[in-house]
Every structure is written in structure tokens, then in C-alpha cells.
Amino acid sequence: MTLLLSCLLFFNLLCFVLFARDKRKAQRGQRRIAEKTLHLATLPGAAPGAWAAILLLHHKNRKAAFWSVTLVLTLLQGAVLYLAWPWLPAPL
């Protein structure tokens, strides 16, 4: 269980950092990180990191299409967690 939580923390931090780098590149007028890459970074359980970046950094917060894909990924992750919960090992 701690390995799973460690992986989730890692992926959430990675996702937040990618969003932050993209925001920085946007401010500097540099080549940006593709939205597809940001969504792929959100996929492995990193929806909280993505939403934290969107809300705290005010990044991609006006793009409805981006929000909708992020919302679908969040709902998908919630459904996977709900379905997998009975099979997750209990803490000792």
C-alpha cells in the first residue's frame, strides 16, 4: 500500500511540475508542452496534481476543452479507484 501511495505522490508531483514548466514557457514565449503530454501525465492517477496546478497556477483555466478532458480523466480515475478498492490490501 505504501508503494502505491508513493507512486501516486510521485506522479502527482510530476504532473504539477509539468504544468508549472508549461506555464513558465508560456510566460516566456517559448515552445510549450503539448496538451496531449499534459493529459498523459494526468492519466496515471495524477488528477489531483493536475487540478492543483490548474487552480493554483491559473494555468489552462480558461480552456473549456482542456478542463473537460481533465474532468473525464478525473472521473475515470475515481471509477477505477471505486472498483479496485475492495481488492486493495488493508494496512497492517
Coordinates of C-alpha atoms in Angstrom, one line a residue, residues 8-89:
L8 CA 0.7 8.3 -6.7
L9 CA 2.6 11.1 -4.9
F10 CA 5.4 10.9 -7.4
F11 CA 3.0 11.1 -10.4
N12 CA 1.1 13.9 -8.9
L13 CA 4.2 15.9 -8.2
L14 CA 5.5 15.2 -11.7
C15 CA 2.2 16.3 -13.2
F16 CA 2.3 19.5 -11.2
V17 CA 5.8 20.2 -12.3
L18 CA 5.0 19.7 -15.9
F19 CA 2.1 22.1 -15.7
A20 CA 4.3 24.6 -13.9
R21 CA 7.0 24.3 -16.6
D22 CA 4.4 24.8 -19.3
K23 CA 3.1 27.9 -17.6
R24 CA 6.7 29.3 -17.3
K25 CA 7.3 28.6 -21.0
A26 CA 4.0 30.3 -21.9
Q27 CA 5.1 33.4 -19.9
R28 CA 8.5 33.5 -21.7
G29 CA 7.0 32.9 -25.1
Q30 CA 8.9 29.6 -25.5
R31 CA 7.8 26.4 -27.2
R32 CA 5.1 24.8 -25.0
I33 CA 4.5 21.4 -23.7
A34 CA 1.8 19.7 -25.8
E35 CA -1.7 19.4 -24.2
K36 CA -1.6 15.7 -25.1
T37 CA 1.5 15.3 -22.9
L38 CA -0.1 17.1 -20.0
H39 CA -3.1 14.8 -20.3
L40 CA -0.9 11.7 -20.5
A41 CA 0.8 13.0 -17.3
T42 CA -2.6 13.2 -15.7
L43 CA -3.6 9.7 -16.6
P44 CA -1.7 7.6 -14.0
G45 CA -3.6 8.8 -11.0
A46 CA -2.3 12.3 -11.1
A47 CA -5.6 14.2 -11.4
P48 CA -5.2 15.9 -8.0
G49 CA -1.8 17.2 -9.2
A50 CA -3.3 18.5 -12.4
W51 CA -6.2 20.2 -10.7
A52 CA -3.8 21.7 -8.1
A53 CA -1.7 23.2 -11.0
I54 CA -4.8 24.4 -12.9
L55 CA -6.3 26.1 -9.8
L56 CA -3.1 27.3 -8.0
L57 CA -1.1 28.4 -11.1
H58 CA -4.1 29.6 -13.0
H59 CA -2.9 27.5 -15.9
K60 CA -5.2 26.3 -18.7
N61 CA -8.1 27.6 -16.6
R62 CA -9.9 29.3 -19.4
K63 CA -9.8 26.4 -21.9
A64 CA -13.1 24.5 -21.6
A65 CA -11.9 21.7 -23.8
F66 CA -8.8 21.1 -21.6
W67 CA -11.0 21.2 -18.5
S68 CA -13.4 18.7 -19.9
V69 CA -10.7 16.2 -20.8
T70 CA -9.2 16.7 -17.4
L71 CA -12.6 16.2 -15.8
V72 CA -13.2 13.0 -17.7
L73 CA -9.7 11.7 -16.6
T74 CA -10.6 12.6 -13.0
L75 CA -13.9 10.7 -13.2
L76 CA -12.2 7.7 -14.8
Q77 CA -9.6 7.6 -12.0
G78 CA -12.4 7.9 -9.5
A79 CA -14.2 4.9 -11.1
V80 CA -11.0 2.8 -11.2
L81 CA -10.4 3.6 -7.5
Y82 CA -14.0 2.7 -6.6
L83 CA -13.9 -0.6 -8.5
A84 CA -10.4 -1.5 -7.2
W85 CA -11.0 -0.5 -3.6
P86 CA -12.3 -4.0 -2.4
W87 CA -9.1 -5.6 -3.8
L88 CA -6.6 -3.2 -2.3
P89 CA -4.6 -4.7 0.7

